Amino acid sequence: MRRLHLAAVLLVFLPLAVSAAGTKEAAKAPAAPPAPPNITAAMVKGGCKAFAALVAASPDARTTFQSAGDGGVTAFCPSDDAVRSFMPRYKNLTADAKASLLLFHAVPVYYSQRSLKSNNGVMNTLATDGSANNFNFTVQNEGEQVTIKTDASDHAARLKSTVYDKDPIAIYALDTVLEPVELFEPAESPAPAPAPAPVADAPKAPKKTRHRHVADAPGPAAADDDTSPADQKKNSKKSASPAAPTLRWLAALPVAVAVAAALA
């Protein structure tokens, strides 16, 4: 009887114990992570309706954008005004080129706005994967302003606002469409400044011809030009003094001859 009673008790309480254990295990199991948001839907809510419509219309771009959200992605969606002004050029692209252009607007890494400011430099995009071309752009900071520069544009795109930011997905609005150089002509480099014109030398003054002055031979009176009258008188006396005795002898000669004749 005791064995029958014990068996009856086990039959009653054993299912209850198993059920309780199962309930505890279920309570301990972690909840499944929420599915990442639909990227194009988030773009629409953030004011990028035109760009989101282009992504949704491209099967390759749409599936790549959504699958990239599982591992982390940062997307840059141009504003509606920017897309509208770009549409004439967009319509001229092939289907593959359109998909590449759209995928060029995202990188396969999650960047918060703070980390984006500290990670300046060249970045690969979703268009790089599986392509023989680079399809990359350069992120730069101008003060607090984050900009994106491509080799096909003279002007850098500016980050306008945050559309969505929750790991593993970040979406930022831009003020212009990003143009990959793989699809568009590279921007022309600014022409170098013209070299300054050479300064003309000042006209040289004609050389003065120096004429050698040959002094005339001094004449008899040349030395007297700068002498005083008194000096001139002395000089004349000195010049005349040697000739004076000779003249006196010549004057006395006839007298002497006459005396000699009288005495004879």
Short mmCIF file of C-alpha atoms in Angstrom, two decimals:
data_model
loop_
_atom_site.label_atom_id
_atom_site.label_comp_id
_atom_site.label_asym_id
_atom_site.label_seq_id
_atom_site.Cartn_x
_atom_site.Cartn_y
_atom_site.Cartn_z
CA MET A 1 0.00 0.00 0.00
CA ARG A 2 2.81 2.40 0.86
CA ARG A 3 4.42 1.83 -2.54
CA LEU A 4 1.17 2.47 -4.34
CA HIS A 5 0.65 5.68 -2.34
CA LEU A 6 4.20 6.87 -3.14
CA ALA A 7 3.74 6.19 -6.83
CA ALA A 8 0.50 8.15 -6.85
CA VAL A 9 2.21 11.11 -5.21
CA LEU A 10 5.01 11.08 -7.79
CA LEU A 11 2.56 10.95 -10.64
CA VAL A 12 0.84 14.06 -9.30
CA PHE A 13 3.84 16.25 -8.38
CA LEU A 14 6.44 15.22 -11.00
CA PRO A 15 4.73 17.00 -13.94
CA LEU A 16 4.40 20.11 -11.80
CA ALA A 17 8.11 20.10 -11.00
CA VAL A 18 9.09 19.65 -14.65
CA SER A 19 6.79 22.47 -15.67
CA ALA A 20 8.25 24.81 -13.06
CA ALA A 21 11.81 24.03 -14.18
CA GLY A 22 10.91 24.74 -17.77
CA THR A 23 9.39 28.04 -16.79
CA LYS A 24 12.61 29.09 -15.01
CA GLU A 25 14.76 28.20 -18.03
CA ALA A 26 12.50 30.21 -20.31
CA ALA A 27 12.76 33.19 -18.00
CA LYS A 28 16.56 33.04 -18.09
CA ALA A 29 16.80 32.98 -21.93
CA PRO A 30 17.77 36.47 -23.30
CA ALA A 31 15.26 38.26 -25.44
CA ALA A 32 16.04 38.36 -29.16
CA PRO A 33 17.55 41.71 -30.25
CA PRO A 34 15.16 44.00 -32.06
CA ALA A 35 15.41 43.97 -35.80
CA PRO A 36 17.30 46.94 -37.24
CA PRO A 37 15.06 49.70 -38.52
CA ASN A 38 14.23 49.99 -42.16
CA ILE A 39 16.85 52.42 -43.43
CA THR A 40 14.75 53.96 -46.18
CA ALA A 41 11.85 54.45 -43.76
CA ALA A 42 14.20 56.25 -41.36
CA MET A 43 15.39 58.46 -44.22
CA VAL A 44 11.82 59.41 -45.05
CA LYS A 45 11.15 60.42 -41.44
CA GLY A 46 14.33 62.51 -41.40
CA GLY A 47 13.51 64.61 -44.46
CA CYS A 48 15.29 62.57 -47.16
CA LYS A 49 12.20 61.36 -49.02
CA ALA A 50 13.58 61.88 -52.51
CA PHE A 51 16.81 59.98 -51.83
CA ALA A 52 14.92 57.18 -50.02
CA ALA A 53 12.68 56.82 -53.09
CA LEU A 54 15.73 56.40 -55.32
CA VAL A 55 17.14 53.71 -53.03
CA ALA A 56 13.80 51.89 -52.91
CA ALA A 57 13.62 51.96 -56.72
CA SER A 58 17.04 50.31 -57.11
CA PRO A 59 16.93 46.60 -56.11
CA ASP A 60 20.72 46.37 -55.67
CA ALA A 61 20.92 49.53 -53.57
CA ARG A 62 17.89 48.63 -51.45
CA THR A 63 19.05 45.13 -50.48
CA THR A 64 22.64 46.27 -49.86
CA PHE A 65 21.55 49.14 -47.62
CA GLN A 66 19.29 46.93 -45.56
CA SER A 67 21.73 44.03 -45.16
CA ALA A 68 24.54 46.43 -44.18
CA GLY A 69 22.46 47.53 -41.21
CA ASP A 70 23.07 44.16 -39.51
CA GLY A 71 26.82 44.73 -39.20
CA GLY A 72 26.88 48.52 -38.88
CA VAL A 73 26.42 51.27 -41.43
CA THR A 74 26.57 55.05 -41.67
CA ALA A 75 24.48 56.57 -44.45
CA PHE A 76 24.51 60.10 -45.83
CA CYS A 77 21.28 61.15 -47.51
CA PRO A 78 21.10 64.36 -49.57
CA SER A 79 18.24 66.72 -48.87
CA ASP A 80 15.19 66.71 -51.13
CA ASP A 81 16.23 70.02 -52.73
CA ALA A 82 19.70 68.63 -53.50
CA VAL A 83 18.25 65.50 -55.11
CA ARG A 84 15.79 67.48 -57.22
CA SER A 85 18.54 69.67 -58.67
CA PHE A 86 20.66 66.60 -59.40
CA MET A 87 17.95 64.53 -61.11
CA PRO A 88 18.75 65.58 -64.74
CA ARG A 89 22.24 64.11 -64.35
CA TYR A 90 20.98 61.07 -62.42
CA LYS A 91 18.57 60.10 -65.21
CA ASN A 92 21.44 59.88 -67.69
CA LEU A 93 23.17 57.12 -65.69
CA THR A 94 22.80 53.40 -66.35
CA ALA A 95 21.06 51.16 -63.80
CA ASP A 96 24.42 49.92 -62.46
CA ALA A 97 25.80 53.44 -62.26
CA LYS A 98 22.68 54.59 -60.38
CA ALA A 99 23.12 51.78 -57.85
CA SER A 100 26.81 52.67 -57.43
CA LEU A 101 25.93 56.33 -56.89
CA LEU A 102 23.38 55.46 -54.19
CA LEU A 103 25.73 53.01 -52.44
CA PHE A 104 28.44 55.70 -52.57
CA HIS A 105 26.38 57.50 -49.90
CA ALA A 106 27.12 54.98 -47.12
CA VAL A 107 30.13 53.42 -45.38
CA PRO A 108 30.08 49.91 -43.85
CA VAL A 109 30.89 51.15 -40.34
CA TYR A 110 28.72 52.73 -37.65
CA TYR A 111 29.89 56.25 -36.77
CA SER A 112 28.23 58.44 -34.19
CA GLN A 113 28.59 62.13 -34.93
CA ARG A 114 31.33 62.43 -32.30
CA SER A 115 33.32 59.51 -33.72
CA LEU A 116 32.80 60.85 -37.23
CA LYS A 117 34.55 64.07 -36.22
CA SER A 118 37.53 62.14 -34.88
CA ASN A 119 37.89 59.83 -37.89
CA ASN A 120 38.90 62.21 -40.64
CA GLY A 121 40.41 60.81 -43.82
CA VAL A 122 39.62 58.61 -46.80
CA MET A 123 36.75 56.13 -46.33
CA ASN A 124 35.56 53.23 -48.45
CA THR A 125 31.85 53.08 -49.23
CA LEU A 126 29.26 50.39 -49.89
CA ALA A 127 29.99 50.94 -53.60
CA THR A 128 33.62 49.87 -53.05
CA ASP A 129 32.71 46.27 -52.17
CA GLY A 130 32.90 44.07 -55.25
CA SER A 131 33.99 46.93 -57.51
CA ALA A 132 37.23 47.26 -59.39
CA ASN A 133 37.20 50.99 -58.61
CA ASN A 134 37.81 52.79 -55.35
CA PHE A 135 34.53 54.64 -54.83
CA ASN A 136 35.85 56.43 -51.76
CA PHE A 137 35.57 59.94 -50.36
CA THR A 138 37.34 62.06 -47.76
CA VAL A 139 35.76 63.13 -44.45
CA GLN A 140 37.10 66.39 -43.05
CA ASN A 141 36.28 68.78 -40.23
CA GLU A 142 36.06 72.53 -40.61
CA GLY A 143 35.80 73.54 -36.98
CA GLU A 144 32.64 71.82 -35.73
CA GLN A 145 31.38 71.29 -39.28
CA VAL A 146 31.79 67.81 -40.80
CA THR A 147 32.32 67.84 -44.57
CA ILE A 148 32.71 65.17 -47.26
CA LYS A 149 34.92 65.84 -50.29
CA THR A 150 35.10 63.93 -53.57
CA ASP A 151 37.51 64.42 -56.47
CA ALA A 152 34.61 65.11 -58.84
CA SER A 153 33.38 68.23 -57.04
CA ASP A 154 34.94 71.59 -56.27
CA HIS A 155 32.82 72.02 -53.14
CA ALA A 156 32.60 69.73 -50.12
CA ALA A 157 29.21 68.44 -48.97
CA ARG A 158 28.23 69.61 -45.49
CA LEU A 159 26.52 67.61 -42.77
CA LYS A 160 23.20 69.35 -42.08
CA SER A 161 21.55 67.25 -39.35
CA THR A 162 21.27 63.83 -37.74
CA VAL A 163 18.43 61.79 -39.22
CA TYR A 164 18.93 58.63 -37.12
CA ASP A 165 21.67 57.58 -34.70
CA LYS A 166 21.38 54.32 -32.80
CA ASP A 167 24.03 51.64 -32.96
CA PRO A 168 24.48 49.92 -35.43
CA ILE A 169 22.90 52.47 -37.82
CA ALA A 170 23.55 56.20 -38.27
CA ILE A 171 22.00 58.39 -40.94
CA TYR A 172 23.01 62.02 -41.58
CA ALA A 173 21.48 64.57 -43.96
CA LEU A 174 23.74 66.36 -46.48
CA ASP A 175 23.29 69.61 -48.36
CA THR A 176 24.32 68.13 -51.72
CA VAL A 177 24.61 64.87 -53.67
CA LEU A 178 27.99 63.12 -53.46
CA GLU A 179 29.54 62.64 -56.91
CA PRO A 180 32.06 59.79 -57.28
CA VAL A 181 34.93 60.51 -59.64
CA GLU A 182 34.42 57.01 -61.07
CA LEU A 183 31.14 58.24 -62.64
CA PHE A 184 31.79 61.94 -63.24
CA GLU A 185 34.62 64.00 -64.61
CA PRO A 186 37.17 65.08 -62.00
CA ALA A 187 36.99 68.64 -60.88
CA GLU A 188 39.43 70.93 -62.59
CA SER A 189 42.34 72.04 -60.47
CA PRO A 190 42.52 75.79 -60.06
CA ALA A 191 44.84 77.37 -62.59
CA PRO A 192 48.14 78.45 -61.05
CA ALA A 193 48.51 82.14 -60.46
CA PRO A 194 50.38 83.83 -63.31
CA ALA A 195 53.99 84.58 -62.58
CA PRO A 196 54.63 88.25 -61.88
CA ALA A 197 55.81 90.19 -64.90
CA PRO A 198 59.53 90.95 -64.80
CA VAL A 199 60.29 94.45 -63.64
CA ALA A 200 61.82 96.45 -66.49
CA ASP A 201 65.22 97.88 -65.71
CA ALA A 202 65.31 101.63 -65.36
CA PRO A 203 66.89 103.29 -68.41
CA LYS A 204 70.53 103.92 -67.79
CA ALA A 205 71.81 107.43 -68.12
CA PRO A 206 74.19 107.87 -71.05
CA LYS A 207 77.79 107.77 -70.02
CA LYS A 208 79.47 111.13 -69.99
CA THR A 209 82.42 111.30 -72.36
CA ARG A 210 85.32 112.72 -70.55
CA HIS A 211 87.40 115.04 -72.80
CA ARG A 212 90.96 115.33 -71.73
CA HIS A 213 91.92 118.98 -71.53
CA VAL A 214 95.35 119.62 -72.90
CA ALA A 215 96.68 122.79 -71.40
CA ASP A 216 98.12 125.30 -73.80
CA ALA A 217 101.80 125.98 -73.49
CA PRO A 218 102.27 128.95 -71.22
CA GLY A 219 102.99 132.13 -73.12
CA PRO A 220 105.08 134.92 -71.94
CA ALA A 221 102.18 136.67 -70.38
CA ALA A 222 100.32 133.53 -69.21
CA ALA A 223 102.05 133.48 -65.89
CA ASP A 224 101.22 137.17 -65.37
CA ASP A 225 97.44 136.77 -65.54
CA ASP A 226 97.03 135.82 -61.92
CA THR A 227 99.83 138.00 -60.48
CA SER A 228 99.39 141.36 -58.84
CA PRO A 229 100.62 144.60 -60.53
CA ALA A 230 103.50 144.91 -58.03
CA ASP A 231 104.69 141.40 -58.81
CA GLN A 232 104.37 142.08 -62.49
CA LYS A 233 106.64 145.19 -62.10
CA LYS A 234 109.25 143.19 -60.21
CA ASN A 235 109.17 140.49 -62.78
CA SER A 236 109.61 143.01 -65.57
CA LYS A 237 112.64 144.52 -63.80
CA LYS A 238 114.15 141.11 -63.31
CA SER A 239 113.59 140.28 -66.94
CA ALA A 240 115.14 143.57 -68.07
CA SER A 241 118.13 143.63 -65.68
CA PRO A 242 120.50 141.36 -67.65
CA ALA A 243 120.10 143.43 -70.85
CA ALA A 244 120.63 146.87 -69.21
CA PRO A 245 124.54 146.83 -69.05
CA THR A 246 124.79 145.71 -72.64
CA LEU A 247 122.68 148.62 -73.82
CA ARG A 248 124.79 151.07 -71.86
CA TRP A 249 128.04 149.81 -73.45
CA LEU A 250 126.51 150.03 -76.89
CA ALA A 251 125.47 153.67 -76.25
CA ALA A 252 128.98 154.64 -75.06
CA LEU A 253 130.77 152.98 -77.98
CA PRO A 254 130.34 155.89 -80.49
CA VAL A 255 131.64 158.37 -77.92
CA ALA A 256 134.70 156.29 -77.35
CA VAL A 257 135.36 156.04 -81.07
CA ALA A 258 135.06 159.81 -81.49
CA VAL A 259 137.47 160.47 -78.63
CA ALA A 260 139.97 158.06 -80.06
CA ALA A 261 139.80 159.77 -83.50
CA ALA A 262 140.37 163.21 -82.00
CA LEU A 263 143.42 162.12 -80.13
CA ALA A 264 144.89 160.53 -83.21
#
